[in-house]
Tab-separated table of C-alpha atoms and ligand atoms in Angstrom:
chain	number	residue	atom	x	y	z
O	196	MET	CA	86.039	101.812	124.626
O	197	LEU	CA	87.342	101.657	120.968
O	198	ASN	CA	84.756	104.196	119.692
O	199	LYS	CA	85.941	106.672	122.391
O	200	LEU	CA	89.501	106.152	121.474
O	201	ILE	CA	88.719	106.742	117.712
O	202	ARG	CA	86.924	110.013	118.664
O	203	LEU	CA	89.559	111.188	121.098
O	204	THR	CA	92.537	110.642	118.647
O	205	GLY	CA	90.586	111.558	115.427
O	206	GLN	CA	92.353	108.448	113.878
O	207	ASN	CA	89.292	106.778	112.299
O	208	THR	CA	91.136	105.104	109.389
O	209	ILE	CA	93.573	102.257	110.050
O	210	PHE	CA	95.756	100.065	107.878
O	211	PRO	CA	96.235	96.669	109.508
O	212	PHE	CA	98.619	94.303	107.827
O	213	TYR	CA	99.457	90.618	107.961
O	214	HIS	CA	101.722	88.136	106.195
O	215	THR	CA	99.900	84.760	106.463
O	216	VAL	CA	97.528	82.570	108.464
O	217	SER	CA	98.219	79.001	109.409
O	218	ASP	CA	96.928	76.346	111.788
O	219	VAL	CA	100.348	74.461	111.530
O	220	ALA	CA	103.446	76.654	111.768
O	221	SER	CA	105.688	76.319	108.666
O	222	ALA	CA	109.424	75.823	109.057
O	223	HIS	CA	110.151	78.966	107.080
O	224	ILE	CA	108.164	81.155	109.569
O	225	LYS	CA	108.030	79.465	112.872
O	226	HIS	CA	111.346	80.807	114.191
O	227	LEU	CA	110.588	84.408	113.036
O	228	TYR	CA	107.106	85.286	114.313
O	229	GLN	CA	103.850	83.574	115.301
O	230	SER	CA	101.251	83.756	112.481
O	231	LYS	CA	97.445	83.682	113.422
O	232	LYS	CA	95.288	80.530	113.261
O	233	ILE	CA	92.692	80.697	110.722
O	234	LEU	CA	89.912	80.898	113.184
O	235	ASP	CA	91.648	83.750	115.164
O	236	PHE	CA	92.154	85.577	111.857
O	237	GLU	CA	88.437	85.372	111.143
O	238	LYS	CA	87.756	86.744	114.602
O	239	ASP	CA	90.089	89.641	113.795
O	240	LEU	CA	88.117	90.338	110.668
O	241	ASP	CA	84.800	90.262	112.500
O	242	PHE	CA	86.203	92.617	115.105
O	243	LEU	CA	87.353	95.070	112.394
O	244	LEU	CA	84.021	94.856	110.604
O	245	SER	CA	82.134	95.662	113.853
O	246	HIS	CA	83.955	99.066	114.201
O	247	TYR	CA	85.205	100.104	110.743
O	248	ARG	CA	83.846	99.859	107.143
O	249	PRO	CA	86.097	97.855	104.808
O	250	MET	CA	87.719	100.250	102.298
O	251	ASP	CA	88.601	99.523	98.742
O	252	LEU	CA	91.493	101.214	96.806
O	253	ALA	CA	89.196	103.976	95.505
O	254	ASP	CA	88.289	104.805	99.135
O	255	VAL	CA	92.014	104.919	100.126
O	256	ILE	CA	92.791	107.207	97.188
O	257	SER	CA	89.821	109.646	98.107
O	258	TYR	CA	90.975	109.497	101.767
O	259	ILE	CA	94.418	110.727	100.621
O	260	ASN	CA	92.974	113.327	98.205
O	261	ASN	CA	90.894	114.636	101.203
O	262	GLY	CA	94.128	115.236	103.151
O	263	LYS	CA	94.082	111.768	104.952
O	264	LYS	CA	90.576	112.317	106.327
O	265	THR	CA	87.196	110.589	106.019
O	266	GLU	CA	83.828	110.821	107.683
O	267	LYS	CA	83.270	107.232	108.618
O	268	PRO	CA	85.821	104.997	110.367
O	269	GLY	CA	87.461	102.623	107.867
O	270	PHE	CA	90.150	99.993	107.438
O	271	PHE	CA	92.133	98.896	104.415
O	272	LEU	CA	93.791	95.453	104.627
O	273	THR	CA	97.124	94.526	103.221
O	274	PHE	CA	99.306	91.356	103.122
O	275	ASP	CA	103.062	91.323	102.545
O	276	ASP	CA	105.428	88.678	101.014
O	277	GLY	CA	102.875	87.078	98.660
O	278	LEU	CA	102.569	83.800	100.530
O	279	SER	CA	100.544	80.873	99.333
O	280	GLU	CA	98.143	80.922	102.360
O	281	VAL	CA	96.898	84.191	101.193
O	282	TYR	CA	95.618	82.531	98.125
O	283	ASN	CA	94.496	79.294	99.807
O	284	HIS	CA	92.889	80.678	103.059
O	285	ILE	CA	92.830	84.516	103.167
O	286	CYS	CA	91.391	85.558	99.871
O	287	PRO	CA	88.475	83.074	99.936
O	288	MET	CA	87.540	84.360	103.429
O	289	LEU	CA	87.823	87.959	102.420
O	290	TYR	CA	85.849	87.340	99.298
O	291	ARG	CA	83.060	85.766	101.274
O	292	LYS	CA	82.959	88.639	103.785
O	293	GLY	CA	83.192	91.304	101.084
O	294	ILE	CA	86.506	92.751	102.342
O	295	PRO	CA	88.896	94.212	99.769
O	296	ALA	CA	92.657	93.814	100.272
O	297	ALA	CA	96.030	94.419	98.593
O	298	VAL	CA	98.855	91.779	98.438
O	299	PHE	CA	102.493	92.738	97.983
O	300	PHE	CA	104.981	90.591	96.151
O	301	ASN	CA	108.783	90.199	95.982
O	302	SER	CA	109.373	89.817	92.288
O	303	ALA	CA	112.359	87.421	92.706
O	304	PHE	CA	110.189	85.019	94.751
O	305	VAL	CA	106.937	84.718	92.820
O	306	ASP	CA	106.457	81.230	91.408
O	307	ASN	CA	108.836	79.915	94.230
O	308	LYS	CA	111.904	81.029	92.169
O	309	GLY	CA	113.714	82.297	95.270
O	310	LEU	CA	113.500	82.400	99.085
O	311	PHE	CA	113.586	85.341	101.444
O	312	TYR	CA	116.780	85.199	103.502
O	313	ARG	CA	114.834	85.323	106.848
O	314	TYR	CA	112.895	82.283	105.787
O	315	LYS	CA	116.176	80.568	105.048
O	316	ALA	CA	117.196	81.440	108.590
O	317	SER	CA	114.083	79.903	110.075
O	318	ILE	CA	114.442	76.741	108.010
O	319	LEU	CA	118.107	76.239	109.230
O	320	ILE	CA	117.036	76.752	112.866
O	321	GLU	CA	114.237	74.267	112.384
O	322	LYS	CA	116.873	71.766	110.946
O	323	LEU	CA	119.079	72.231	114.015
O	324	SER	CA	116.143	71.940	116.409
O	325	GLU	CA	115.131	68.693	114.762
O	326	SER	CA	118.722	67.249	114.779
O	327	PRO	CA	120.402	68.885	117.851
O	328	HIS	CA	123.452	66.617	117.497
O	329	LEU	CA	124.399	68.791	114.396
O	330	VAL	CA	125.169	71.618	116.787
O	331	LYS	CA	128.390	69.704	117.873
O	332	ASN	CA	129.410	69.169	114.178
O	333	ASN	CA	132.836	70.645	113.615
O	334	ALA	CA	131.924	72.370	110.418
O	335	VAL	CA	128.801	73.922	112.217
O	336	VAL	CA	130.897	75.075	115.120
O	337	ARG	CA	133.462	76.514	112.693
O	338	TRP	CA	130.664	78.316	110.795
O	339	ALA	CA	129.399	79.771	114.057
O	340	GLY	CA	132.837	81.131	115.000
O	341	GLY	CA	133.388	78.551	117.809
O	342	LYS	CA	129.881	78.555	119.310
O	343	ASN	CA	128.407	75.193	120.110
O	344	LYS	CA	125.331	75.881	122.087
O	345	ILE	CA	122.037	75.735	120.119
O	346	SER	CA	120.704	79.029	121.550
O	347	ASP	CA	123.962	80.822	120.585
O	348	ILE	CA	123.899	79.303	117.029
O	349	LYS	CA	120.258	80.297	116.753
O	350	ASN	CA	121.133	83.899	117.604
O	351	THR	CA	123.970	83.903	115.183
O	352	ILE	CA	121.565	82.755	112.459
O	353	LEU	CA	118.882	85.279	113.366
O	354	ASN	CA	121.329	88.143	113.494
O	355	ILE	CA	122.355	87.684	109.827
O	356	ARG	CA	121.042	90.442	107.608
O	357	TYR	CA	120.407	90.592	103.801
O	358	ALA	CA	124.029	91.343	103.025
O	359	GLY	CA	124.968	88.006	104.789
O	360	THR	CA	122.684	85.747	102.814
O	361	ALA	CA	125.768	83.824	101.459
O	362	GLU	CA	126.589	82.874	105.067
O	363	LEU	CA	123.096	81.224	105.350
O	364	ASP	CA	123.694	79.449	102.006
O	365	SER	CA	126.989	78.027	103.234
O	366	LEU	CA	125.419	76.842	106.539
O	367	ALA	CA	122.654	75.190	104.403
O	368	GLU	CA	125.367	73.290	102.549
O	369	ILE	CA	126.933	72.141	105.748
O	370	LEU	CA	123.530	70.944	107.095
O	371	HIS	CA	122.541	69.342	103.680
O	372	VAL	CA	119.537	71.621	103.515
O	373	SER	CA	118.371	72.391	99.919
O	374	PHE	CA	116.332	75.579	99.712
O	375	ASN	CA	115.387	74.670	96.231
O	376	ASP	CA	113.975	71.353	97.341
O	377	TYR	CA	112.078	73.241	100.079
O	378	LEU	CA	110.690	75.765	97.593
O	379	GLN	CA	109.501	72.899	95.282
O	380	LYS	CA	108.009	70.785	98.079
O	381	THR	CA	106.457	73.388	100.295
O	382	LYS	CA	105.686	76.064	97.688
O	383	PRO	CA	105.659	78.919	100.220
O	384	TYR	CA	104.811	81.566	97.640
O	385	MET	CA	101.999	82.298	95.260
O	386	THR	CA	102.447	81.491	91.559
O	387	LEU	CA	101.838	84.039	88.821
O	388	ASP	CA	98.593	82.242	87.886
O	389	GLN	CA	97.395	82.492	91.499
O	390	ILE	CA	98.109	86.229	91.503
O	391	SER	CA	96.148	86.644	88.233
O	392	SER	CA	93.305	84.753	89.770
O	393	ILE	CA	92.995	86.904	92.962
O	394	VAL	CA	93.337	90.053	90.813
O	395	GLN	CA	90.502	88.848	88.742
O	396	GLN	CA	88.438	88.424	91.910
O	397	GLY	CA	89.101	92.218	92.641
O	398	PHE	CA	92.074	92.045	95.006
O	399	TYR	CA	94.914	94.435	94.417
O	400	ALA	CA	98.632	93.574	93.684
O	401	GLY	CA	101.655	95.630	94.414
O	402	GLY	CA	105.467	95.453	94.768
O	403	HIS	CA	107.451	94.641	97.950
O	404	SER	CA	110.948	95.031	96.591
O	405	ILE	CA	112.854	92.426	94.447
O	406	ASP	CA	114.165	90.291	97.246
O	407	HIS	CA	113.358	91.877	100.564
O	408	PRO	CA	116.474	93.723	101.821
O	409	GLU	CA	116.625	96.185	104.647
O	410	TYR	CA	116.283	99.581	102.960
O	411	TYR	CA	118.399	101.380	105.673
O	412	ASN	CA	121.420	99.382	104.502
O	413	LEU	CA	120.940	100.371	100.826
O	414	SER	CA	121.971	103.362	98.782
O	415	GLN	CA	119.025	105.380	97.511
O	416	VAL	CA	119.902	104.258	93.966
O	417	GLU	CA	119.548	100.598	95.070
O	418	GLN	CA	116.357	101.470	97.095
O	419	LEU	CA	114.816	102.933	93.968
O	420	ARG	CA	115.834	99.902	91.784
O	421	GLN	CA	114.460	97.469	94.334
O	422	THR	CA	111.233	99.389	94.495
O	423	ASN	CA	110.628	100.334	90.796
O	424	GLU	CA	111.552	96.911	89.523
O	425	SER	CA	109.160	95.062	91.827
O	426	ILE	CA	106.340	97.447	90.902
O	427	GLN	CA	107.087	97.079	87.261
O	428	TYR	CA	106.987	93.266	87.576
O	429	ILE	CA	103.228	93.691	88.533
O	430	THR	CA	102.325	96.451	86.061
O	431	ASP	CA	104.075	94.769	83.111
O	432	ARG	CA	101.910	91.768	83.618
O	433	HIS	CA	98.720	93.972	83.860
O	434	LEU	CA	98.120	92.924	87.460
O	435	SER	CA	97.567	96.542	88.559
O	436	SER	CA	96.969	99.876	86.909
O	437	GLU	CA	98.011	101.611	90.085
O	438	LYS	CA	101.644	101.540	91.174
O	439	LEU	CA	101.422	100.147	94.734
O	440	PHE	CA	104.256	99.383	97.027
O	441	ALA	CA	104.880	98.174	100.642
O	442	PHE	CA	108.281	98.756	102.109
O	443	PRO	CA	110.085	95.472	103.138
O	444	PHE	CA	110.665	95.449	106.909
O	445	SER	CA	110.121	99.152	107.233
O	446	ASP	CA	110.749	102.534	105.594
O	447	THR	CA	113.432	103.407	108.206
O	448	GLY	CA	116.408	105.002	106.425
O	449	VAL	CA	114.314	106.172	103.492
O	450	GLN	CA	114.737	109.925	102.812
O	451	SER	CA	112.019	112.254	101.634
O	452	THR	CA	113.821	112.580	98.156
O	453	PHE	CA	113.150	108.822	97.644
O	454	PHE	CA	109.376	109.531	97.522
O	455	THR	CA	109.766	112.274	94.789
O	456	SER	CA	112.082	109.911	92.676
O	457	ALA	CA	110.296	106.549	93.056
O	458	LYS	CA	107.574	105.601	90.524
O	459	ILE	CA	104.869	104.924	93.109
O	460	ASP	CA	101.214	105.987	93.264
O	461	LEU	CA	100.609	104.701	96.799
O	462	SER	CA	102.978	103.204	99.407
O	463	PHE	CA	102.824	101.677	102.857
O	464	GLY	CA	105.125	101.515	105.870
O	465	THR	CA	105.015	99.499	109.064
O	466	ALA	CA	105.277	102.126	111.802
O	467	GLY	CA	101.889	101.544	113.416
O	468	LEU	CA	99.229	104.224	114.050
O	469	LYS	CA	101.222	107.336	112.970
O	470	ASN	CA	100.764	110.378	110.720
O	471	ASP	CA	103.036	110.548	107.717
O	472	PRO	CA	103.721	113.851	106.015
O	473	ILE	CA	104.442	112.133	102.735
O	474	ARG	CA	101.070	112.563	100.923
O	475	HIS	CA	100.816	109.181	99.211
O	476	HIS	CA	102.461	107.172	101.948
O	477	LEU	CA	100.501	105.422	104.713
O	478	GLN	CA	101.585	103.786	107.962
O	479	ARG	CA	100.203	100.350	108.769
O	480	ILE	CA	99.613	98.396	112.049
O	481	PRO	CA	101.432	95.065	112.315
O	482	MET	CA	98.861	92.489	113.384
O	483	GLU	CA	101.003	89.371	114.088
O	484	LYS	CA	102.233	89.861	117.664
O	485	GLY	CA	101.864	86.421	119.258
O	486	GLU	CA	98.462	85.619	120.642
O	487	LEU	CA	97.235	89.242	120.778
O	488	SER	CA	93.818	89.707	119.090
O	489	ALA	CA	92.972	92.560	116.717
O	490	LYS	CA	90.952	94.091	119.541
O	491	LYS	CA	93.855	94.216	121.920
O	492	LEU	CA	96.436	95.239	119.263
O	493	ILE	CA	94.280	98.074	117.999
O	494	ILE	CA	93.373	99.427	121.426
O	495	ASN	CA	97.098	99.370	122.318
O	496	GLN	CA	97.968	101.298	119.253
O	497	TYR	CA	95.364	104.023	120.227
O	498	LEU	CA	96.667	104.080	123.839
O	499	TYR	CA	100.228	104.373	122.634
O	500	TYR	CA	99.124	107.174	120.185
O	501	ILE	CA	97.553	109.137	123.045
O	502	LEU	CA	100.708	108.604	125.092
O	503	LYS	CA	102.977	109.787	122.299
O	504	SER	CA	100.807	112.834	121.608
O	505	PHE	CA	102.156	114.360	124.818
O	506	PHE	CA	105.641	114.109	123.343
O	507	ASP	CA	104.661	115.177	119.914
O	508	LYS	CA	105.814	111.830	118.604
O	509	ASN	CA	103.014	110.852	116.285
O	510	THR	CA	104.289	112.367	113.101
O	511	ILE	CA	107.125	110.734	111.163
O	512	ARG	CA	110.090	112.978	110.437
O	513	ARG	CA	112.594	112.268	107.661
Y	177	ZN	ZN1	107.864	91.526	103.853
């Protein structure tokens, strides 16, 4: 079935992306999305290997130089957010199987120096789930604008965006949650030494913005600062000779003029199986959708691609 879909759509090169793998859901992720179990992730890899050849960065660059075309079906794997499981579980497995990959880092979070605001949200929800009596606490109810049901407060927390990070910090104070303690105890992110060590093994490193804002809420000046500084963090430390970048969340709200101004050699979005008219920008397939296997997710992407082709919706417009 998949081989037929590849032939029918002509889309023989795919860019699946993940964040992490884990057999036990961590507090900073469990209320945001379901990551794959280690064994399920390995099954994903074996499925990919049975239909596509693993590409390295040179293959991706020649794919771009060839007008985003190759002869043989291929896949290039990437991982966003620079999480420690990538170092502990993913890279050793990829190394064993001979699969190249790129990892994208938020420069403010490397070495556990800071925490993504969405992870803060998940940690706060976990605290309220563990101690539900806190939901009736006056200060919490006040913080939530009068809401006192756990589901309503959870939604309030999850609806906060980057610009509202201070509101999460103030709820943390009310709940006696210390994000610094969490960072030191759990160490969700890779350290600079760990990044150096995977780069020495042949993995690629790139930027993922300074601290993971939604780009559609930023001015282009700020989009460029977030982008260039996070890439420079990597290149200044000789962790990559290519300027690689993956957009945080998505590239929604990013104008084509951004791509001519940004100091990027190669960048990645999250729009799924789509054609992108920007020459050095590639769209990736999100692979963490509940229990769905790589096989199901990728077949769905092809079927959706075929459906959208009737409406001419497979090419991104900016
Ligand atoms: Zn991210």
